[in-house]
CSV table of C-alpha atoms and ligand atoms in Angstrom, one decimal:
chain,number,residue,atom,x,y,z
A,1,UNK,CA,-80.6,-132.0,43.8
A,2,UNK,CA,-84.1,-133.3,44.0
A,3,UNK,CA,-84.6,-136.6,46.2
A,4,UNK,CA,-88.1,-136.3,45.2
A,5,UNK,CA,-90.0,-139.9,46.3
A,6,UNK,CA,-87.1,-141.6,47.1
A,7,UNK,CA,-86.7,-143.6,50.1
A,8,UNK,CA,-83.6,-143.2,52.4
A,9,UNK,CA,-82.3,-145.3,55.5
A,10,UNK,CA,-80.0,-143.1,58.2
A,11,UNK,CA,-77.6,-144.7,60.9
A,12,UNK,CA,-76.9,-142.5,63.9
A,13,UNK,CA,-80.0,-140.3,62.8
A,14,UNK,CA,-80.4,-138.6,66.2
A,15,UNK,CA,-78.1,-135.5,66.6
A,16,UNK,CA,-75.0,-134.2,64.5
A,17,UNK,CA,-74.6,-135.3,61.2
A,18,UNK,CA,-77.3,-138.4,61.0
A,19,UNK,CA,-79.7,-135.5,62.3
A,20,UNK,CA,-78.6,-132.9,59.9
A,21,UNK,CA,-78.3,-135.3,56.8
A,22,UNK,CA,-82.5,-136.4,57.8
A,23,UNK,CA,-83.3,-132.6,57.6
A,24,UNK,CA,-81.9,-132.6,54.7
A,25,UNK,CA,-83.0,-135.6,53.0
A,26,UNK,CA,-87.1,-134.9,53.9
A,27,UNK,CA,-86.6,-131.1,52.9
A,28,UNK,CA,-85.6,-132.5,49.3
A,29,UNK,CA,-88.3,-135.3,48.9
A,30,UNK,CA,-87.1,-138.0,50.3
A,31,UNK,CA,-88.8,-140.4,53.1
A,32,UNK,CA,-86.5,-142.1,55.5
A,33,UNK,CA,-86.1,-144.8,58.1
A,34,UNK,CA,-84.0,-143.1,60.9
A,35,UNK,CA,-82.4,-145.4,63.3
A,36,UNK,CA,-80.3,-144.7,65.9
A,37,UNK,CA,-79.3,-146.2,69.5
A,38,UNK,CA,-81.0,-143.3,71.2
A,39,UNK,CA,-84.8,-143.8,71.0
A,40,UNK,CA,-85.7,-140.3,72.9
A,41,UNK,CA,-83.9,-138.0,70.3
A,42,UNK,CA,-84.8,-139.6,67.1
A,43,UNK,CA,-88.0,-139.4,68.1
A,44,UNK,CA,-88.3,-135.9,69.1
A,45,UNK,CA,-86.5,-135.5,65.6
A,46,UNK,CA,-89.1,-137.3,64.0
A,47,UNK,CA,-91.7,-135.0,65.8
A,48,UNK,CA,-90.3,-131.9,64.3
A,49,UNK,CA,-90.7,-132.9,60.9
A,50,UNK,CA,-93.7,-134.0,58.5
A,51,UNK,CA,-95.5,-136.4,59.3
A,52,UNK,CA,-94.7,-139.7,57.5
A,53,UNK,CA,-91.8,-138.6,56.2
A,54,UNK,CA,-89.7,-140.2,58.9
A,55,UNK,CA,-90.1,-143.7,60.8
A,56,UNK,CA,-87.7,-144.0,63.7
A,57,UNK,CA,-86.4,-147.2,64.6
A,58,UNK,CA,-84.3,-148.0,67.8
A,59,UNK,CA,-80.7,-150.2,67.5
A,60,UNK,CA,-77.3,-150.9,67.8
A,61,UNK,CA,-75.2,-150.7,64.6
A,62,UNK,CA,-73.0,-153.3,66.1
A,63,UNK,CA,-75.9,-155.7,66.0
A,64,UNK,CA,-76.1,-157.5,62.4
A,65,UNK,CA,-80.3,-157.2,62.8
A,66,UNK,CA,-80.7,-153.6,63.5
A,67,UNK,CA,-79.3,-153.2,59.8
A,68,UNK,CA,-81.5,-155.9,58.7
A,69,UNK,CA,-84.7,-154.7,60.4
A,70,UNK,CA,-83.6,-151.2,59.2
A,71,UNK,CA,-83.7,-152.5,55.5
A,72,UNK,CA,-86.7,-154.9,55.9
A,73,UNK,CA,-88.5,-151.8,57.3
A,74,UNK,CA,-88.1,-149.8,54.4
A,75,UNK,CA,-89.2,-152.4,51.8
A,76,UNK,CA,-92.3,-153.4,54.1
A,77,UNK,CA,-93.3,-149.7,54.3
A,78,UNK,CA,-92.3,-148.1,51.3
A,79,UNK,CA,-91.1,-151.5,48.6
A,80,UNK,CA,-88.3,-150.3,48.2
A,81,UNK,CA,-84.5,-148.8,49.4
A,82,UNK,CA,-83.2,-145.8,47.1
A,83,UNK,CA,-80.3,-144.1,49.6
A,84,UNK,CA,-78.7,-145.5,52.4
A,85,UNK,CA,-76.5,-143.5,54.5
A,86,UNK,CA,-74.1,-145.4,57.4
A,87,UNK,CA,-73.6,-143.0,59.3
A,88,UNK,CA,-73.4,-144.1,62.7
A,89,UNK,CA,-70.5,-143.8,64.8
A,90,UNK,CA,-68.3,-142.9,68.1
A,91,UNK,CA,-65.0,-141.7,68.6
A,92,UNK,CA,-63.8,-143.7,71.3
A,93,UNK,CA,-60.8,-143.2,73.7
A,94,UNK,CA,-58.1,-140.4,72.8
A,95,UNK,CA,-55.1,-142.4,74.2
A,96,UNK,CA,-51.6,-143.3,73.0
A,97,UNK,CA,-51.3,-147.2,71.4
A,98,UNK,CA,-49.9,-149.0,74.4
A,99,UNK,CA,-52.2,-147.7,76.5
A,100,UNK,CA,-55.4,-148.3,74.4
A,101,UNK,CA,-57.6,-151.0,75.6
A,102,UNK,CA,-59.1,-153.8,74.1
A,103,UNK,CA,-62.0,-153.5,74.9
A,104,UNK,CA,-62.1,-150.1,73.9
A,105,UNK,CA,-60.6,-151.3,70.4
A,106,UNK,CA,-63.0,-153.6,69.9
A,107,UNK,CA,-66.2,-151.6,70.7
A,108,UNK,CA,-64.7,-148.5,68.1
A,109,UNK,CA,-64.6,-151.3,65.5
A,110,UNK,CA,-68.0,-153.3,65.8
A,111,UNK,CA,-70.0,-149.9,65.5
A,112,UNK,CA,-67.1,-147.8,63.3
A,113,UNK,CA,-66.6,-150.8,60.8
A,114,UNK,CA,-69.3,-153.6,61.5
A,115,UNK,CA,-72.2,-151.6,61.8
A,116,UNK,CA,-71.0,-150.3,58.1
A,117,UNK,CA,-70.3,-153.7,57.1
A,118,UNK,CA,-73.9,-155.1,58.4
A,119,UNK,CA,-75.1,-152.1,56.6
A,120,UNK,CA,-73.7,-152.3,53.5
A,121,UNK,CA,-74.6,-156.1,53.2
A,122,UNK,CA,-78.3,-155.7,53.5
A,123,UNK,CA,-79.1,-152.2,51.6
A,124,UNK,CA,-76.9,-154.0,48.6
A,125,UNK,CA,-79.7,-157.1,48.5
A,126,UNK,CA,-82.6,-154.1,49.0
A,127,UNK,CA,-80.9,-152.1,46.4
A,128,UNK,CA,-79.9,-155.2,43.9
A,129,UNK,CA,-83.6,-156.8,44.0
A,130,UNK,CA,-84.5,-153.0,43.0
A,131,UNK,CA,-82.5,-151.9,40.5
A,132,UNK,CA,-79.7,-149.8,42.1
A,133,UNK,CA,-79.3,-146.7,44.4
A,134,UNK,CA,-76.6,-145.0,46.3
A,135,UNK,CA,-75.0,-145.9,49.4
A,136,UNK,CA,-73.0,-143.2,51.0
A,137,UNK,CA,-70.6,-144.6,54.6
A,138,UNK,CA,-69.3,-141.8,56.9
A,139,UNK,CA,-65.9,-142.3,57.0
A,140,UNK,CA,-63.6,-139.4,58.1
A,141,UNK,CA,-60.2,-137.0,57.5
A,142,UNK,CA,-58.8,-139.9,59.4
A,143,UNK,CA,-59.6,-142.2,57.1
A,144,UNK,CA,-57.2,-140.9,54.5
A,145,UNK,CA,-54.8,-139.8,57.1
A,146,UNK,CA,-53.7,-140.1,61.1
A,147,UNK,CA,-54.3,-138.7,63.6
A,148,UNK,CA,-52.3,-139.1,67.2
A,149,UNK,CA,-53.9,-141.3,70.2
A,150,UNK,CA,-56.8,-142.4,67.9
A,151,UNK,CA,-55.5,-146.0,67.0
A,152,UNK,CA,-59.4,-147.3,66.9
A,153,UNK,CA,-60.7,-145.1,65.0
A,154,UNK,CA,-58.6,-144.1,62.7
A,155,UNK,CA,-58.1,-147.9,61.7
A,156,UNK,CA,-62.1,-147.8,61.5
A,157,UNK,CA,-62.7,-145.2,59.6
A,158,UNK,CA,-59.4,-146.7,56.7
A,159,UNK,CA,-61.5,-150.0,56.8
A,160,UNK,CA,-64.5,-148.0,56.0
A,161,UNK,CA,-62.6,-146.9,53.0
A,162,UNK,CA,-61.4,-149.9,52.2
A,163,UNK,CA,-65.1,-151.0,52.0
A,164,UNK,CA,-66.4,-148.6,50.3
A,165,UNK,CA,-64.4,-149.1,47.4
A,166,UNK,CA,-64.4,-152.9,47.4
A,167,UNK,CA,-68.3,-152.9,47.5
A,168,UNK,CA,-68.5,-149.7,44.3
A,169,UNK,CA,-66.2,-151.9,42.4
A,170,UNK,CA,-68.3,-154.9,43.0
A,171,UNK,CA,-71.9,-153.8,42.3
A,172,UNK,CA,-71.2,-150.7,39.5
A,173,UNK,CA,-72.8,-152.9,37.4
A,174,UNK,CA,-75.8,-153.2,39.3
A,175,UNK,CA,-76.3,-150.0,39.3
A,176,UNK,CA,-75.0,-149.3,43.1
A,177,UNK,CA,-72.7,-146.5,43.6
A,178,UNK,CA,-71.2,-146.5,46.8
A,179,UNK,CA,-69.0,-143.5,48.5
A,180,UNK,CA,-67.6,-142.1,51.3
A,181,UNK,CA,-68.5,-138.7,52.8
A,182,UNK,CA,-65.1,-137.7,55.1
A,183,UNK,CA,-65.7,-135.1,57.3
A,184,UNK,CA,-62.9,-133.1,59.1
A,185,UNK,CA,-63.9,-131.2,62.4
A,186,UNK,CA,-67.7,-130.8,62.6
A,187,UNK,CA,-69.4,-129.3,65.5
A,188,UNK,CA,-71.5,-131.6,67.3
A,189,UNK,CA,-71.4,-134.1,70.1
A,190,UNK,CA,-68.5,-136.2,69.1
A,191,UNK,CA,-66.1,-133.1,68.9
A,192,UNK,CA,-67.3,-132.0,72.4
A,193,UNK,CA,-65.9,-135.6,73.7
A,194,UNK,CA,-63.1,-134.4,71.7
A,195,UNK,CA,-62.3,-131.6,73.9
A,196,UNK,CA,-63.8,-133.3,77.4
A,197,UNK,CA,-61.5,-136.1,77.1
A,198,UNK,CA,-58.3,-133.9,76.1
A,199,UNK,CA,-58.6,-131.3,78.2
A,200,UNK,CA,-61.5,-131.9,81.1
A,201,UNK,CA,-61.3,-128.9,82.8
A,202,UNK,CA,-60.6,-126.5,79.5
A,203,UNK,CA,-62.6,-128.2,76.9
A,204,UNK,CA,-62.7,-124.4,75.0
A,205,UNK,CA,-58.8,-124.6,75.1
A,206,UNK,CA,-59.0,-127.4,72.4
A,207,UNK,CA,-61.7,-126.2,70.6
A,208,UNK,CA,-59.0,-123.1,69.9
A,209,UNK,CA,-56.3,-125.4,68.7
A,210,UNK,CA,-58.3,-127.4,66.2
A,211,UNK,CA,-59.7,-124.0,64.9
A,212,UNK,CA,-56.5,-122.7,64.5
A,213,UNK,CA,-55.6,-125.8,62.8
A,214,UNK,CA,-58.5,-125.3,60.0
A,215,UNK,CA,-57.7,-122.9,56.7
A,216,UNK,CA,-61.2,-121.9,57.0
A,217,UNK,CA,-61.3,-121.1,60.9
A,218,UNK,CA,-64.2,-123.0,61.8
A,219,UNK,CA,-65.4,-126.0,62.6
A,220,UNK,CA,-67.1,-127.4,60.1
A,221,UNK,CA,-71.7,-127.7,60.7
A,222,UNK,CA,-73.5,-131.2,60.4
A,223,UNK,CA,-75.4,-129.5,57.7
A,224,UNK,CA,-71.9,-128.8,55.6
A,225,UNK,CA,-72.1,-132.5,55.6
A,226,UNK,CA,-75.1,-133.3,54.9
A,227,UNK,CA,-75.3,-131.0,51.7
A,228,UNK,CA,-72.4,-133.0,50.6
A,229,UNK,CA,-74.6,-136.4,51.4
A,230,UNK,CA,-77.4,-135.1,49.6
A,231,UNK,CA,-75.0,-134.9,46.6
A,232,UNK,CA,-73.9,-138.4,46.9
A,233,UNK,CA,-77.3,-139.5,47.1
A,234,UNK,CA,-78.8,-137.5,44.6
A,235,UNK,CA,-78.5,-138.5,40.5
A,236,UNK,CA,-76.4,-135.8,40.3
A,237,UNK,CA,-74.0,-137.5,41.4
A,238,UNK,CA,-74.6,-139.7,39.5
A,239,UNK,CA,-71.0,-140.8,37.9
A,240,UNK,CA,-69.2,-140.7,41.0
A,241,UNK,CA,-68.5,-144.1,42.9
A,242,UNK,CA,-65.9,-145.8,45.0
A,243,UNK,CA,-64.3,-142.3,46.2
A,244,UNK,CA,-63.2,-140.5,49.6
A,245,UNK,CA,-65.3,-137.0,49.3
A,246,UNK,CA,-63.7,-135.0,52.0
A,247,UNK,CA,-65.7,-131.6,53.8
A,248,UNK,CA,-63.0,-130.0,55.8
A,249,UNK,CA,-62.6,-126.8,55.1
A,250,UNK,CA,-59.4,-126.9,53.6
A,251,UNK,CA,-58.2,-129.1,56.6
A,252,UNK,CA,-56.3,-132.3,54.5
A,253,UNK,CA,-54.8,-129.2,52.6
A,254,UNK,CA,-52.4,-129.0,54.9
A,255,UNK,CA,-53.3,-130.3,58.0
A,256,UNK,CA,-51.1,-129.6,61.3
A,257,UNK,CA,-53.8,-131.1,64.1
A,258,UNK,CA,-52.8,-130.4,67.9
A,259,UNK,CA,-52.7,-133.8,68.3
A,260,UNK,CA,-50.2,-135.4,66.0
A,261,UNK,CA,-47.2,-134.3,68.6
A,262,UNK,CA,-45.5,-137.6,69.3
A,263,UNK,CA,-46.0,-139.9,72.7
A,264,UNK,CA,-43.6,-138.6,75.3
B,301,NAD,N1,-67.8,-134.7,64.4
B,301,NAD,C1,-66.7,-134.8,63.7
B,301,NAD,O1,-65.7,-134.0,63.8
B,301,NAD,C2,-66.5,-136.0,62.8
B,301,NAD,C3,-65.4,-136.0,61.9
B,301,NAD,C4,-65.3,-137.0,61.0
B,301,NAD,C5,-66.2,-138.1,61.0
B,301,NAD,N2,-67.3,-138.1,61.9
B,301,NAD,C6,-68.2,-139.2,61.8
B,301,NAD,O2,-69.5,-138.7,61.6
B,301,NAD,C7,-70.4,-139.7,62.1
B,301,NAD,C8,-71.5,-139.0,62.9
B,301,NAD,O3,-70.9,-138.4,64.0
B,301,NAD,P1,-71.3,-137.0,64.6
B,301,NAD,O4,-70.2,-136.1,64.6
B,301,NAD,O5,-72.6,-136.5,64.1
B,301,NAD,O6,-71.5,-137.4,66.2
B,301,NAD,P2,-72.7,-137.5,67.2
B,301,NAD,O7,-72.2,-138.1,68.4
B,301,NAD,O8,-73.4,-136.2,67.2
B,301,NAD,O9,-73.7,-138.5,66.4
B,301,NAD,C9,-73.5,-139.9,66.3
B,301,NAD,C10,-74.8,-140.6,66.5
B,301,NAD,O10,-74.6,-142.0,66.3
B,301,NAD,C11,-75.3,-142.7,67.3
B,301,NAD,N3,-74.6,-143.9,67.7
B,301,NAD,C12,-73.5,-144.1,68.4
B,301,NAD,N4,-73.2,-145.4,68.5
B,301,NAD,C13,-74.2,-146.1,68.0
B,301,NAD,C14,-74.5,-147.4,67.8
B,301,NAD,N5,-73.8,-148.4,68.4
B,301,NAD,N6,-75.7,-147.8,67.2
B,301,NAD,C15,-76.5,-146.8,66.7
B,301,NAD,N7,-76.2,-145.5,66.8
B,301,NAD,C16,-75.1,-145.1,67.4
B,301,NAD,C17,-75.3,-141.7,68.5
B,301,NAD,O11,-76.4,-142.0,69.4
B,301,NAD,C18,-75.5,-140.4,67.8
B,301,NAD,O12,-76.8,-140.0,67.7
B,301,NAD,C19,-69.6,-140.7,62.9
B,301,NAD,O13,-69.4,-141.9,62.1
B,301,NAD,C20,-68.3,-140.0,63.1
B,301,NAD,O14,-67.2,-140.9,63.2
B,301,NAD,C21,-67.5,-137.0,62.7
């Protein structure tokens, strides 16, 4: 699954799956434009790898012009934009509906669903003027199903469907695939907010249930993910467009999650 001279773009490329997915993506060839809001990790990131093979570029997904200095950065540098994978993301509050604030709501949705939005608009003009490539949005187990106290995101992460498959319908013919990598419980920073904000003073006690919850009794690693990105972005993959692909281990098989009990 070479990615021999292509050139990539990563959102949320600091830690977790973004971080995992670079690795990945450098190991197999590729160059890539990493951005991320956090400017310390992605460049200590950048440090540990090849030099040249990354460039790290500070921004906020929510913010149309990180996507479009993320894009413009690639075809200044390296002329073109092969692989773009939105990846950024938070989880937000863990809290039932009527209790969910708006401010909340509307944060989870300008980087969950905007950032992919701003993202998908300008890697689609990069990857029209060159030809084609593959764009590959994190979406999530929840967005195919719900989850309890997770109104934001879970409506995030089904409008990220929604555009994934609207945008590989409208540019198959240029050559674009676009598709969704939906991970179920993967072990990085978001899960550990999981737990904080569930349980403060027993985070482990959550960590438990959700393992328990998993056919494969683990949590899933970022680099499960990312081989599953790699994939996507690779040519062999290269019949597959406009689809959910889902790394769970075994989770949406039949999935009980702690958290679907209903609001007292
Ligand atoms: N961890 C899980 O269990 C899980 C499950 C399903 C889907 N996901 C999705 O995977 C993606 C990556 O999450 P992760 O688990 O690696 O979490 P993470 O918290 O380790 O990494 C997310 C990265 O995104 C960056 N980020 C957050 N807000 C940003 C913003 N506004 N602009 C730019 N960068 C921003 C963070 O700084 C961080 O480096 C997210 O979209 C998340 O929703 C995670």
């Amino acid at each position: 699954m070479s990615l021999e001279g292509r050139i990539a773009i990563v959102t949320g490329a600091a830690r977790g799956i973004g971080a995992a997915t670079v690795k990945l993506f450098v190991a197999r060839g590729a160059t890539v434009v990493a951005s991320d809001k956090d400017a310390e990790p992605l460049a200590a990131l950048a440090s540990e790898l090849p030099e040249g093979r990354v460039v790290t570029l500070a921004g906020d997904v929510a913010e149309e012009a990180t996507s479009a200095t993320l894009v413009d950065t690639a075809l200044e540098r390296f002329g073109r934009l092969d692989v773009a994978f939105l990846n950024a993301g938070i989880a937000g509050d863990l809290t039932p509906t009527h209790e969910y604030s708006n401010a909340m709501f509307e944060r989870v949705m300008a980087i969950n669903t905007n950032g992919v939005f701003f993202g998908l608009k300008h890697s689609i003009r990069a990857m029209m003027a060159g030809g084609g490539g593959s764009i590959i949005c994190t979406s999530s187990v929840q967005g195919l199903q719900a989850c309890g106290f997770t109104i934001a995101y879970t409506a995030a992460k089904h409008a990220v469907m929604g555009m994934v498959r609207t945008a590989a319908l409208e540019y198959a013919r240029h050559n674009i695939r676009v598709n969704a990598v939906n991970p179920g419980v993967t072990d990085t920073a978001m899960m550990q907010h999981v737990g904080d904000s569930l349980a403060p003073d027993d985070p482990d006690s959550v960590r438990a249930e959700f393992t328990e919850a998993i056919p494969m009794g683990r949590y899933g690693t970022p680099e499960d993910i990312a081989r599953m990105v790699g994939f996507l972005a690779s040519d062999e993959s290269g019949y597959i467009t406009g689809m959910p692909h889902v790394v769970a281990g075994g989770m949406t098989a039949h999935w009980a999650p702690p958290m679907q009990v209903p609001v007292e």
